[in-house]
Amino acid sequence: MRIPVYMDSHATTPVDPKVLERMLPFFTQDFGNPASRQHQYGWVAETAVEGARASIAKQIGALAKDVVFTAGASEANNLYIKGIADGLRQQGNHIITLQTEHKSVLETCRTLEKRGCRVTYLGVDQDGFVRPEELRAAIAAETILVSIMYANNEIGTIQPMEAIGQICLEKNVLFHSDATQAVGKVPVNMALMQLDALSFSGHKFYAPKGIGALAFRSVKRKPKFAPLIEGGGQERGIRSGTLNVPGIVGLGAALEIAAGSMNEEAARLSGMRDRMLRSFESELGGVVLNGPRSARLPQNLNVSFLGVEDTTLMMSLKDIAVSTGSACSSVDPQPSHVLKALRIPEGRVHSALRFGLSRFTTDEEVDFVVKRVIEAVKQLRASSPAYRMLQETIHSSKEDVTP
Ligand SMILES: Cc1ncc(COP(=O)(O)O)c(C=O)c1O
């Protein structure tokens, strides 16, 4: 067992050795530029890129010609949301998104507000779900785009994508989703969900960092689109720049592997996750699950250990790589904007840890983490006079301790 035990898979995952193996020839032997149309090096690279594109498109319910490779989900989110705001300026200037989105969506929207767009940041319920009727009511004549994340990176909430897609279709607005935490973990089908665009990043599902994609469904409604990066006209002019061939091959391989083992992996990870939660609840008390019990990412566990400050707890868990709040999205030490959007008590926001299980997490590691967390929480609570006061609150207010 490697120490620290890695339980931060929402931030990133290691490259699967099987993915690496497929990538390696494209660093050395088959290093050509797919844009070199005059010789074999270019053709080999192009064939590999187009093979990966076709395979990715098939997995997500899109057409190969509608998959654009980017450096990751942040770029894909920026590219699509800014591109649509610019391209559809004549049609409207209103965008709808969620308060619990990743910063790469929220900050993009803030920039667009400065450029004259109106943005509605919808609230969520206590488990992080959008209320579809609230979305329907927020769509106005000048609404051009709804951008709602598929699954939340902190609390694992999986949004009712088909219901949202249906509303967007009825109201004739574009529907984009940041599916960074969902792709490779749960089934994602753009056609089924009436999605016009989807963003994701390879390093969340065992491909390398620095590669991701934006997928469109131009068969439905072809939006006018302004590119972020201009130059050699690669990716049909939507994203110029020499393609990251090894990364693209890795992205395709990682998605194939994930699709082939999705059900078993989800069952294994959610089983481990539920076992961790049960142990915390039975051994400690004053433990609250943040996010829903069902419609939740299988690898996600976000729990508040009431009466313990999250950063203090993390510091006493040096042999576990875990995170408080949203470590993957921000270098900002502010309390989690996602937990705040749930409108839960302050004490819950400041005592939350996020555990992220992965394909490589073992039962032995789960046992170790459970044991260490229980010891640390007991120790910190024992030395905290505030905890005794809190226990009285717990007894008198059931609402604080049950999710
Ligand atoms: C939901 C979500 N969206 C977007 C991103 C950004 O991905 P990247 O940093 O690979 O661009 C992340 C993670 O960092 C994420 O969890």
PDB file of N, CA and C in Angstrom, residues 235-332:
ATOM      1  N   GLU A 235      -8.898  21.346 -36.482  1.00  0.00           N
ATOM      2  CA  GLU A 235     -10.211  21.078 -35.885  1.00  0.00           C
ATOM      3  C   GLU A 235     -11.299  21.932 -36.551  1.00  0.00           C
ATOM      4  N   ARG A 236     -11.287  21.926 -37.850  1.00  0.00           N
ATOM      5  CA  ARG A 236     -12.253  22.663 -38.677  1.00  0.00           C
ATOM      6  C   ARG A 236     -12.328  24.145 -38.305  1.00  0.00           C
ATOM      7  N   GLY A 237     -11.190  24.669 -37.908  1.00  0.00           N
ATOM      8  CA  GLY A 237     -11.103  26.096 -37.610  1.00  0.00           C
ATOM      9  C   GLY A 237     -11.631  26.459 -36.232  1.00  0.00           C
ATOM     10  N   ILE A 238     -12.162  25.474 -35.506  1.00  0.00           N
ATOM     11  CA  ILE A 238     -12.751  25.778 -34.189  1.00  0.00           C
ATOM     12  C   ILE A 238     -11.664  25.879 -33.126  1.00  0.00           C
ATOM     13  N   ARG A 239     -10.574  25.117 -33.309  1.00  0.00           N
ATOM     14  CA  ARG A 239      -9.500  25.147 -32.317  1.00  0.00           C
ATOM     15  C   ARG A 239      -8.166  24.923 -33.031  1.00  0.00           C
ATOM     16  N   SER A 240      -7.534  26.028 -33.397  1.00  0.00           N
ATOM     17  CA  SER A 240      -6.260  25.924 -34.101  1.00  0.00           C
ATOM     18  C   SER A 240      -5.157  25.460 -33.161  1.00  0.00           C
ATOM     19  N   GLY A 241      -4.092  24.957 -33.745  1.00  0.00           N
ATOM     20  CA  GLY A 241      -2.935  24.480 -32.968  1.00  0.00           C
ATOM     21  C   GLY A 241      -2.655  23.030 -33.294  1.00  0.00           C
ATOM     22  N   THR A 242      -1.376  22.650 -33.311  1.00  0.00           N
ATOM     23  CA  THR A 242      -0.988  21.263 -33.612  1.00  0.00           C
ATOM     24  C   THR A 242      -1.631  20.312 -32.609  1.00  0.00           C
ATOM     25  N   LEU A 243      -2.191  19.252 -33.117  1.00  0.00           N
ATOM     26  CA  LEU A 243      -2.911  18.334 -32.237  1.00  0.00           C
ATOM     27  C   LEU A 243      -1.957  17.571 -31.309  1.00  0.00           C
ATOM     28  N   ASN A 244      -2.445  17.300 -30.101  1.00  0.00           N
ATOM     29  CA  ASN A 244      -1.706  16.529 -29.097  1.00  0.00           C
ATOM     30  C   ASN A 244      -1.984  15.043 -29.371  1.00  0.00           C
ATOM     31  N   VAL A 245      -1.241  14.485 -30.317  1.00  0.00           N
ATOM     32  CA  VAL A 245      -1.569  13.129 -30.798  1.00  0.00           C
ATOM     33  C   VAL A 245      -1.505  12.078 -29.677  1.00  0.00           C
ATOM     34  N   PRO A 246      -0.412  11.998 -28.892  1.00  0.00           N
ATOM     35  CA  PRO A 246      -0.414  10.970 -27.834  1.00  0.00           C
ATOM     36  C   PRO A 246      -1.582  11.159 -26.864  1.00  0.00           C
ATOM     37  N   GLY A 247      -1.873  12.408 -26.531  1.00  0.00           N
ATOM     38  CA  GLY A 247      -2.987  12.695 -25.616  1.00  0.00           C
ATOM     39  C   GLY A 247      -4.320  12.251 -26.199  1.00  0.00           C
ATOM     40  N   ILE A 248      -4.518  12.512 -27.480  1.00  0.00           N
ATOM     41  CA  ILE A 248      -5.781  12.142 -28.138  1.00  0.00           C
ATOM     42  C   ILE A 248      -5.924  10.613 -28.168  1.00  0.00           C
ATOM     43  N   VAL A 249      -4.826   9.937 -28.493  1.00  0.00           N
ATOM     44  CA  VAL A 249      -4.858   8.466 -28.498  1.00  0.00           C
ATOM     45  C   VAL A 249      -5.189   7.968 -27.081  1.00  0.00           C
ATOM     46  N   GLY A 250      -4.587   8.603 -26.070  1.00  0.00           N
ATOM     47  CA  GLY A 250      -4.838   8.229 -24.674  1.00  0.00           C
ATOM     48  C   GLY A 250      -6.287   8.476 -24.275  1.00  0.00           C
ATOM     49  N   LEU A 251      -6.833   9.594 -24.746  1.00  0.00           N
ATOM     50  CA  LEU A 251      -8.227   9.920 -24.420  1.00  0.00           C
ATOM     51  C   LEU A 251      -9.164   8.853 -24.986  1.00  0.00           C
ATOM     52  N   GLY A 252      -8.908   8.480 -26.249  1.00  0.00           N
ATOM     53  CA  GLY A 252      -9.738   7.457 -26.888  1.00  0.00           C
ATOM     54  C   GLY A 252      -9.616   6.120 -26.168  1.00  0.00           C
ATOM     55  N   ALA A 253      -8.371   5.734 -25.831  1.00  0.00           N
ATOM     56  CA  ALA A 253      -8.149   4.442 -25.171  1.00  0.00           C
ATOM     57  C   ALA A 253      -8.814   4.438 -23.799  1.00  0.00           C
ATOM     58  N   ALA A 254      -8.671   5.541 -23.055  1.00  0.00           N
ATOM     59  CA  ALA A 254      -9.221   5.605 -21.694  1.00  0.00           C
ATOM     60  C   ALA A 254     -10.743   5.487 -21.715  1.00  0.00           C
ATOM     61  N   LEU A 255     -11.361   6.116 -22.700  1.00  0.00           N
ATOM     62  CA  LEU A 255     -12.823   6.063 -22.761  1.00  0.00           C
ATOM     63  C   LEU A 255     -13.296   4.662 -23.161  1.00  0.00           C
ATOM     64  N   GLU A 256     -12.557   4.013 -24.057  1.00  0.00           N
ATOM     65  CA  GLU A 256     -12.906   2.630 -24.423  1.00  0.00           C
ATOM     66  C   GLU A 256     -12.823   1.719 -23.213  1.00  0.00           C
ATOM     67  N   ILE A 257     -11.738   1.856 -22.449  1.00  0.00           N
ATOM     68  CA  ILE A 257     -11.556   0.994 -21.268  1.00  0.00           C
ATOM     69  C   ILE A 257     -12.671   1.272 -20.251  1.00  0.00           C
ATOM     70  N   ALA A 258     -12.955   2.555 -20.039  1.00  0.00           N
ATOM     71  CA  ALA A 258     -13.993   2.922 -19.060  1.00  0.00           C
ATOM     72  C   ALA A 258     -15.351   2.360 -19.478  1.00  0.00           C
ATOM     73  N   ALA A 259     -15.652   2.469 -20.766  1.00  0.00           N
ATOM     74  CA  ALA A 259     -16.965   1.986 -21.230  1.00  0.00           C
ATOM     75  C   ALA A 259     -17.072   0.476 -21.046  1.00  0.00           C
ATOM     76  N   GLY A 260     -15.953  -0.218 -21.249  1.00  0.00           N
ATOM     77  CA  GLY A 260     -15.956  -1.673 -21.149  1.00  0.00           C
ATOM     78  C   GLY A 260     -16.129  -2.184 -19.739  1.00  0.00           C
ATOM     79  N   SER A 261     -15.813  -1.358 -18.739  1.00  0.00           N
ATOM     80  CA  SER A 261     -15.889  -1.854 -17.354  1.00  0.00           C
ATOM     81  C   SER A 261     -16.751  -0.953 -16.464  1.00  0.00           C
ATOM     82  N   MET A 262     -17.598  -0.118 -17.106  1.00  0.00           N
ATOM     83  CA  MET A 262     -18.311   0.906 -16.341  1.00  0.00           C
ATOM     84  C   MET A 262     -19.220   0.347 -15.245  1.00  0.00           C
ATOM     85  N   ASN A 263     -20.029  -0.647 -15.592  1.00  0.00           N
ATOM     86  CA  ASN A 263     -20.991  -1.148 -14.603  1.00  0.00           C
ATOM     87  C   ASN A 263     -20.300  -1.808 -13.412  1.00  0.00           C
ATOM     88  N   GLU A 264     -19.307  -2.663 -13.724  1.00  0.00           N
ATOM     89  CA  GLU A 264     -18.614  -3.352 -12.622  1.00  0.00           C
ATOM     90  C   GLU A 264     -17.849  -2.348 -11.757  1.00  0.00           C
ATOM     91  N   GLU A 265     -17.214  -1.387 -12.426  1.00  0.00           N
ATOM     92  CA  GLU A 265     -16.427  -0.420 -11.661  1.00  0.00           C
ATOM     93  C   GLU A 265     -17.335   0.439 -10.770  1.00  0.00           C
ATOM     94  N   ALA A 266     -18.472   0.839 -11.328  1.00  0.00           N
ATOM     95  CA  ALA A 266     -19.398   1.666 -10.544  1.00  0.00           C
ATOM     96  C   ALA A 266     -19.908   0.882  -9.332  1.00  0.00           C
ATOM     97  N   ALA A 267     -20.197  -0.405  -9.535  1.00  0.00           N
ATOM     98  CA  ALA A 267     -20.713  -1.217  -8.422  1.00  0.00           C
ATOM     99  C   ALA A 267     -19.633  -1.385  -7.352  1.00  0.00           C
ATOM    100  N   ARG A 268     -18.406  -1.621  -7.794  1.00  0.00           N
ATOM    101  CA  ARG A 268     -17.309  -1.816  -6.833  1.00  0.00           C
ATOM    102  C   ARG A 268     -17.043  -0.534  -6.038  1.00  0.00           C
ATOM    103  N   LEU A 269     -16.985   0.602  -6.748  1.00  0.00           N
ATOM    104  CA  LEU A 269     -16.657   1.860  -6.064  1.00  0.00           C
ATOM    105  C   LEU A 269     -17.784   2.333  -5.155  1.00  0.00           C
ATOM    106  N   SER A 270     -19.025   2.194  -5.624  1.00  0.00           N
ATOM    107  CA  SER A 270     -20.120   2.653  -4.752  1.00  0.00           C
ATOM    108  C   SER A 270     -20.242   1.734  -3.527  1.00  0.00           C
ATOM    109  N   GLY A 271     -19.891   0.452  -3.706  1.00  0.00           N
ATOM    110  CA  GLY A 271     -19.889  -0.468  -2.558  1.00  0.00           C
ATOM    111  C   GLY A 271     -18.865  -0.028  -1.519  1.00  0.00           C
ATOM    112  N   MET A 272     -17.671   0.314  -1.978  1.00  0.00           N
ATOM    113  CA  MET A 272     -16.610   0.777  -1.051  1.00  0.00           C
ATOM    114  C   MET A 272     -17.024   2.094  -0.394  1.00  0.00           C
ATOM    115  N   ARG A 273     -17.578   2.959  -1.218  1.00  0.00           N
ATOM    116  CA  ARG A 273     -18.003   4.284  -0.729  1.00  0.00           C
ATOM    117  C   ARG A 273     -19.055   4.146   0.376  1.00  0.00           C
ATOM    118  N   ASP A 274     -20.037   3.267   0.145  1.00  0.00           N
ATOM    119  CA  ASP A 274     -21.106   3.096   1.129  1.00  0.00           C
ATOM    120  C   ASP A 274     -20.567   2.449   2.407  1.00  0.00           C
ATOM    121  N   ARG A 275     -19.593   1.561   2.226  1.00  0.00           N
ATOM    122  CA  ARG A 275     -18.978   0.929   3.404  1.00  0.00           C
ATOM    123  C   ARG A 275     -18.259   1.989   4.253  1.00  0.00           C
ATOM    124  N   MET A 276     -17.581   2.910   3.599  1.00  0.00           N
ATOM    125  CA  MET A 276     -16.892   3.980   4.345  1.00  0.00           C
ATOM    126  C   MET A 276     -17.905   4.806   5.126  1.00  0.00           C
ATOM    127  N   LEU A 277     -18.983   5.175   4.442  1.00  0.00           N
ATOM    128  CA  LEU A 277     -19.984   6.015   5.097  1.00  0.00           C
ATOM    129  C   LEU A 277     -20.605   5.298   6.303  1.00  0.00           C
ATOM    130  N   ARG A 278     -20.957   4.019   6.097  1.00  0.00           N
ATOM    131  CA  ARG A 278     -21.566   3.251   7.205  1.00  0.00           C
ATOM    132  C   ARG A 278     -20.617   3.195   8.402  1.00  0.00           C
ATOM    133  N   SER A 279     -19.334   2.989   8.142  1.00  0.00           N
ATOM    134  CA  SER A 279     -18.363   2.912   9.244  1.00  0.00           C
ATOM    135  C   SER A 279     -18.284   4.254   9.975  1.00  0.00           C
ATOM    136  N   PHE A 280     -18.224   5.346   9.216  1.00  0.00           N
ATOM    137  CA  PHE A 280     -18.157   6.666   9.860  1.00  0.00           C
ATOM    138  C   PHE A 280     -19.407   6.899  10.701  1.00  0.00           C
ATOM    139  N   GLU A 281     -20.570   6.578  10.130  1.00  0.00           N
ATOM    140  CA  GLU A 281     -21.830   6.846  10.846  1.00  0.00           C
ATOM    141  C   GLU A 281     -21.911   6.014  12.119  1.00  0.00           C
ATOM    142  N   SER A 282     -21.549   4.719  12.021  1.00  0.00           N
ATOM    143  CA  SER A 282     -21.739   3.865  13.195  1.00  0.00           C
ATOM    144  C   SER A 282     -20.664   4.109  14.254  1.00  0.00           C
ATOM    145  N   GLU A 283     -19.454   4.431  13.838  1.00  0.00           N
ATOM    146  CA  GLU A 283     -18.369   4.591  14.823  1.00  0.00           C
ATOM    147  C   GLU A 283     -18.316   5.990  15.433  1.00  0.00           C
ATOM    148  N   LEU A 284     -18.812   6.981  14.697  1.00  0.00           N
ATOM    149  CA  LEU A 284     -18.593   8.348  15.152  1.00  0.00           C
ATOM    150  C   LEU A 284     -19.861   9.090  15.561  1.00  0.00           C
ATOM    151  N   GLY A 285     -20.929   8.965  14.810  1.00  0.00           N
ATOM    152  CA  GLY A 285     -22.086   9.843  15.026  1.00  0.00           C
ATOM    153  C   GLY A 285     -21.704  11.266  14.638  1.00  0.00           C
ATOM    154  N   GLY A 286     -22.695  12.138  14.484  1.00  0.00           N
ATOM    155  CA  GLY A 286     -22.399  13.514  14.086  1.00  0.00           C
ATOM    156  C   GLY A 286     -21.728  13.564  12.724  1.00  0.00           C
ATOM    157  N   VAL A 287     -22.116  12.636  11.859  1.00  0.00           N
ATOM    158  CA  VAL A 287     -21.546  12.559  10.511  1.00  0.00           C
ATOM    159  C   VAL A 287     -22.683  12.819   9.519  1.00  0.00           C
ATOM    160  N   VAL A 288     -22.501  13.751   8.616  1.00  0.00           N
ATOM    161  CA  VAL A 288     -23.568  14.073   7.676  1.00  0.00           C
ATOM    162  C   VAL A 288     -23.058  13.929   6.248  1.00  0.00           C
ATOM    163  N   LEU A 289     -23.816  13.198   5.447  1.00  0.00           N
ATOM    164  CA  LEU A 289     -23.471  13.053   4.033  1.00  0.00           C
ATOM    165  C   LEU A 289     -23.885  14.330   3.300  1.00  0.00           C
ATOM    166  N   ASN A 290     -22.979  14.909   2.544  1.00  0.00           N
ATOM    167  CA  ASN A 290     -23.329  16.060   1.706  1.00  0.00           C
ATOM    168  C   ASN A 290     -23.589  15.559   0.297  1.00  0.00           C
ATOM    169  N   GLY A 291     -24.723  15.957  -0.260  1.00  0.00           N
ATOM    170  CA  GLY A 291     -25.120  15.436  -1.574  1.00  0.00           C
ATOM    171  C   GLY A 291     -26.088  14.278  -1.374  1.00  0.00           C
ATOM    172  N   PRO A 292     -26.630  13.772  -2.483  1.00  0.00           N
ATOM    173  CA  PRO A 292     -27.705  12.782  -2.379  1.00  0.00           C
ATOM    174  C   PRO A 292     -27.226  11.359  -2.074  1.00  0.00           C
ATOM    175  N   ARG A 293     -28.161  10.518  -1.623  1.00  0.00           N
ATOM    176  CA  ARG A 293     -27.856   9.087  -1.401  1.00  0.00           C
ATOM    177  C   ARG A 293     -27.895   8.337  -2.724  1.00  0.00           C
ATOM    178  N   SER A 294     -28.820   8.723  -3.602  1.00  0.00           N
ATOM    179  CA  SER A 294     -28.820   8.088  -4.931  1.00  0.00           C
ATOM    180  C   SER A 294     -28.626   9.198  -5.972  1.00  0.00           C
ATOM    181  N   ALA A 295     -28.567   8.837  -7.255  1.00  0.00           N
ATOM    182  CA  ALA A 295     -28.210   9.784  -8.320  1.00  0.00           C
ATOM    183  C   ALA A 295     -26.937  10.533  -7.927  1.00  0.00           C
ATOM    184  N   ARG A 296     -25.936   9.724  -7.558  1.00  0.00           N
ATOM    185  CA  ARG A 296     -24.664  10.270  -7.091  1.00  0.00           C
ATOM    186  C   ARG A 296     -23.520   9.537  -7.788  1.00  0.00           C
ATOM    187  N   LEU A 297     -22.439  10.235  -8.080  1.00  0.00           N
ATOM    188  CA  LEU A 297     -21.283   9.585  -8.694  1.00  0.00           C
ATOM    189  C   LEU A 297     -20.805   8.445  -7.799  1.00  0.00           C
ATOM    190  N   PRO A 298     -20.514   7.275  -8.393  1.00  0.00           N
ATOM    191  CA  PRO A 298     -20.158   6.119  -7.565  1.00  0.00           C
ATOM    192  C   PRO A 298     -18.885   6.303  -6.748  1.00  0.00           C
ATOM    193  N   GLN A 299     -17.972   7.160  -7.238  1.00  0.00           N
ATOM    194  CA  GLN A 299     -16.681   7.286  -6.551  1.00  0.00           C
ATOM    195  C   GLN A 299     -16.647   8.421  -5.542  1.00  0.00           C
ATOM    196  N   ASN A 300     -17.780   9.118  -5.393  1.00  0.00           N
ATOM    197  CA  ASN A 300     -17.780  10.339  -4.569  1.00  0.00           C
ATOM    198  C   ASN A 300     -18.362  10.128  -3.175  1.00  0.00           C
ATOM    199  N   LEU A 301     -17.583  10.566  -2.182  1.00  0.00           N
ATOM    200  CA  LEU A 301     -18.101  10.617  -0.809  1.00  0.00           C
ATOM    201  C   LEU A 301     -17.710  11.969  -0.232  1.00  0.00           C
ATOM    202  N   ASN A 302     -18.711  12.741   0.168  1.00  0.00           N
ATOM    203  CA  ASN A 302     -18.435  14.038   0.779  1.00  0.00           C
ATOM    204  C   ASN A 302     -19.169  14.058   2.117  1.00  0.00           C
ATOM    205  N   VAL A 303     -18.405  14.108   3.206  1.00  0.00           N
ATOM    206  CA  VAL A 303     -19.012  14.006   4.538  1.00  0.00           C
ATOM    207  C   VAL A 303     -18.546  15.126   5.445  1.00  0.00           C
ATOM    208  N   SER A 304     -19.491  15.614   6.249  1.00  0.00           N
ATOM    209  CA  SER A 304     -19.125  16.571   7.289  1.00  0.00           C
ATOM    210  C   SER A 304     -18.992  15.822   8.609  1.00  0.00           C
ATOM    211  N   PHE A 305     -17.861  16.047   9.278  1.00  0.00           N
ATOM    212  CA  PHE A 305     -17.641  15.465  10.610  1.00  0.00           C
ATOM    213  C   PHE A 305     -17.889  16.603  11.585  1.00  0.00           C
ATOM    214  N   LEU A 306     -19.117  16.670  12.082  1.00  0.00           N
ATOM    215  CA  LEU A 306     -19.518  17.838  12.871  1.00  0.00           C
ATOM    216  C   LEU A 306     -18.611  18.030  14.090  1.00  0.00           C
ATOM    217  N   GLY A 307     -18.291  19.294  14.348  1.00  0.00           N
ATOM    218  CA  GLY A 307     -17.474  19.619  15.515  1.00  0.00           C
ATOM    219  C   GLY A 307     -15.978  19.586  15.225  1.00  0.00           C
ATOM    220  N   VAL A 308     -15.598  19.264  13.996  1.00  0.00           N
ATOM    221  CA  VAL A 308     -14.175  19.201  13.645  1.00  0.00           C
ATOM    222  C   VAL A 308     -13.943  20.137  12.464  1.00  0.00           C
ATOM    223  N   GLU A 309     -12.911  20.939  12.563  1.00  0.00           N
ATOM    224  CA  GLU A 309     -12.631  21.864  11.460  1.00  0.00           C
ATOM    225  C   GLU A 309     -11.931  21.112  10.328  1.00  0.00           C
ATOM    226  N   ASP A 310     -12.411  21.286   9.095  1.00  0.00           N
ATOM    227  CA  ASP A 310     -11.903  20.463   7.980  1.00  0.00           C
ATOM    228  C   ASP A 310     -10.387  20.557   7.771  1.00  0.00           C
ATOM    229  N   THR A 311      -9.839  21.772   7.840  1.00  0.00           N
ATOM    230  CA  THR A 311      -8.391  21.886   7.576  1.00  0.00           C
ATOM    231  C   THR A 311      -7.575  21.244   8.708  1.00  0.00           C
ATOM    232  N   THR A 312      -8.074  21.368   9.958  1.00  0.00           N
ATOM    233  CA  THR A 312      -7.375  20.736  11.087  1.00  0.00           C
ATOM    234  C   THR A 312      -7.404  19.220  10.904  1.00  0.00           C
ATOM    235  N   LEU A 313      -8.554  18.711  10.501  1.00  0.00           N
ATOM    236  CA  LEU A 313      -8.683  17.262  10.299  1.00  0.00           C
ATOM    237  C   LEU A 313      -7.734  16.804   9.194  1.00  0.00           C
ATOM    238  N   MET A 314      -7.689  17.576   8.120  1.00  0.00           N
ATOM    239  CA  MET A 314      -6.824  17.190   7.014  1.00  0.00           C
ATOM    240  C   MET A 314      -5.360  17.177   7.426  1.00  0.00           C
ATOM    241  N   MET A 315      -5.004  18.151   8.271  1.00  0.00           N
ATOM    242  CA  MET A 315      -3.603  18.216   8.707  1.00  0.00           C
ATOM    243  C   MET A 315      -3.238  17.019   9.572  1.00  0.00           C
ATOM    244  N   SER A 316      -4.235  16.472  10.263  1.00  0.00           N
ATOM    245  CA  SER A 316      -3.913  15.303  11.083  1.00  0.00           C
ATOM    246  C   SER A 316      -4.039  14.000  10.271  1.00  0.00           C
ATOM    247  N   LEU A 317      -4.321  14.138   8.985  1.00  0.00           N
ATOM    248  CA  LEU A 317      -4.423  12.956   8.121  1.00  0.00           C
ATOM    249  C   LEU A 317      -3.358  13.022   7.023  1.00  0.00           C
ATOM    250  N   LYS A 318      -2.117  13.187   7.450  1.00  0.00           N
ATOM    251  CA  LYS A 318      -1.035  13.387   6.463  1.00  0.00           C
ATOM    252  C   LYS A 318      -0.800  12.156   5.590  1.00  0.00           C
ATOM    253  N   ASP A 319      -1.238  10.990   6.093  1.00  0.00           N
ATOM    254  CA  ASP A 319      -1.016   9.771   5.310  1.00  0.00           C
ATOM    255  C   ASP A 319      -2.183   9.444   4.380  1.00  0.00           C
ATOM    256  N   ILE A 320      -3.090  10.431   4.210  1.00  0.00           N
ATOM    257  CA  ILE A 320      -4.196  10.254   3.257  1.00  0.00           C
ATOM    258  C   ILE A 320      -4.259  11.498   2.370  1.00  0.00           C
ATOM    259  N   ALA A 321      -4.320  11.301   1.059  1.00  0.00           N
ATOM    260  CA  ALA A 321      -4.465  12.436   0.139  1.00  0.00           C
ATOM    261  C   ALA A 321      -5.953  12.621  -0.142  1.00  0.00           C
ATOM    262  N   VAL A 322      -6.530  13.599   0.544  1.00  0.00           N
ATOM    263  CA  VAL A 322      -7.967  13.836   0.472  1.00  0.00           C
ATOM    264  C   VAL A 322      -8.141  15.342   0.361  1.00  0.00           C
ATOM    265  N   SER A 323      -9.348  15.818   0.101  1.00  0.00           N
ATOM    266  CA  SER A 323      -9.437  17.275   0.007  1.00  0.00           C
ATOM    267  C   SER A 323     -10.641  17.838   0.748  1.00  0.00           C
ATOM    268  N   THR A 324     -10.511  19.102   1.113  1.00  0.00           N
ATOM    269  CA  THR A 324     -11.655  19.831   1.667  1.00  0.00           C
ATOM    270  C   THR A 324     -12.216  20.640   0.505  1.00  0.00           C
ATOM    271  N   GLY A 325     -13.499  20.864   0.486  1.00  0.00           N
ATOM    272  CA  GLY A 325     -14.080  21.717  -0.552  1.00  0.00           C
ATOM    273  C   GLY A 325     -13.713  21.268  -1.943  1.00  0.00           C
ATOM    274  N   SER A 326     -13.350  22.222  -2.788  1.00  0.00           N
ATOM    275  CA  SER A 326     -13.107  21.916  -4.193  1.00  0.00           C
ATOM    276  C   SER A 326     -11.654  22.153  -4.561  1.00  0.00           C
ATOM    277  N   ALA A 327     -10.776  21.258  -4.178  1.00  0.00           N
ATOM    278  CA  ALA A 327      -9.355  21.470  -4.416  1.00  0.00           C
ATOM    279  C   ALA A 327      -8.981  21.412  -5.887  1.00  0.00           C
ATOM    280  N   CYS A 328      -9.795  20.739  -6.703  1.00  0.00           N
ATOM    281  CA  CYS A 328      -9.381  20.585  -8.097  1.00  0.00           C
ATOM    282  C   CYS A 328      -9.638  21.833  -8.906  1.00  0.00           C
ATOM    283  N   SER A 329     -10.525  22.682  -8.434  1.00  0.00           N
ATOM    284  CA  SER A 329     -10.958  23.753  -9.302  1.00  0.00           C
ATOM    285  C   SER A 329     -10.319  25.091  -8.979  1.00  0.00           C
ATOM    286  N   SER A 330      -9.713  25.210  -7.815  1.00  0.00           N
ATOM    287  CA  SER A 330      -9.370  26.549  -7.415  1.00  0.00           C
ATOM    288  C   SER A 330      -8.210  26.561  -6.433  1.00  0.00           C
ATOM    289  N   VAL A 331      -7.383  27.584  -6.548  1.00  0.00           N
ATOM    290  CA  VAL A 331      -6.312  27.738  -5.568  1.00  0.00           C
ATOM    291  C   VAL A 331      -6.799  28.674  -4.455  1.00  0.00           C
ATOM    292  N   ASP A 332      -8.045  28.992  -4.526  1.00  0.00           N
ATOM    293  CA  ASP A 332      -8.680  29.940  -3.628  1.00  0.00           C
ATOM    294  C   ASP A 332      -9.084  29.247  -2.317  1.00  0.00           C
TER     295      ASP A 332
END
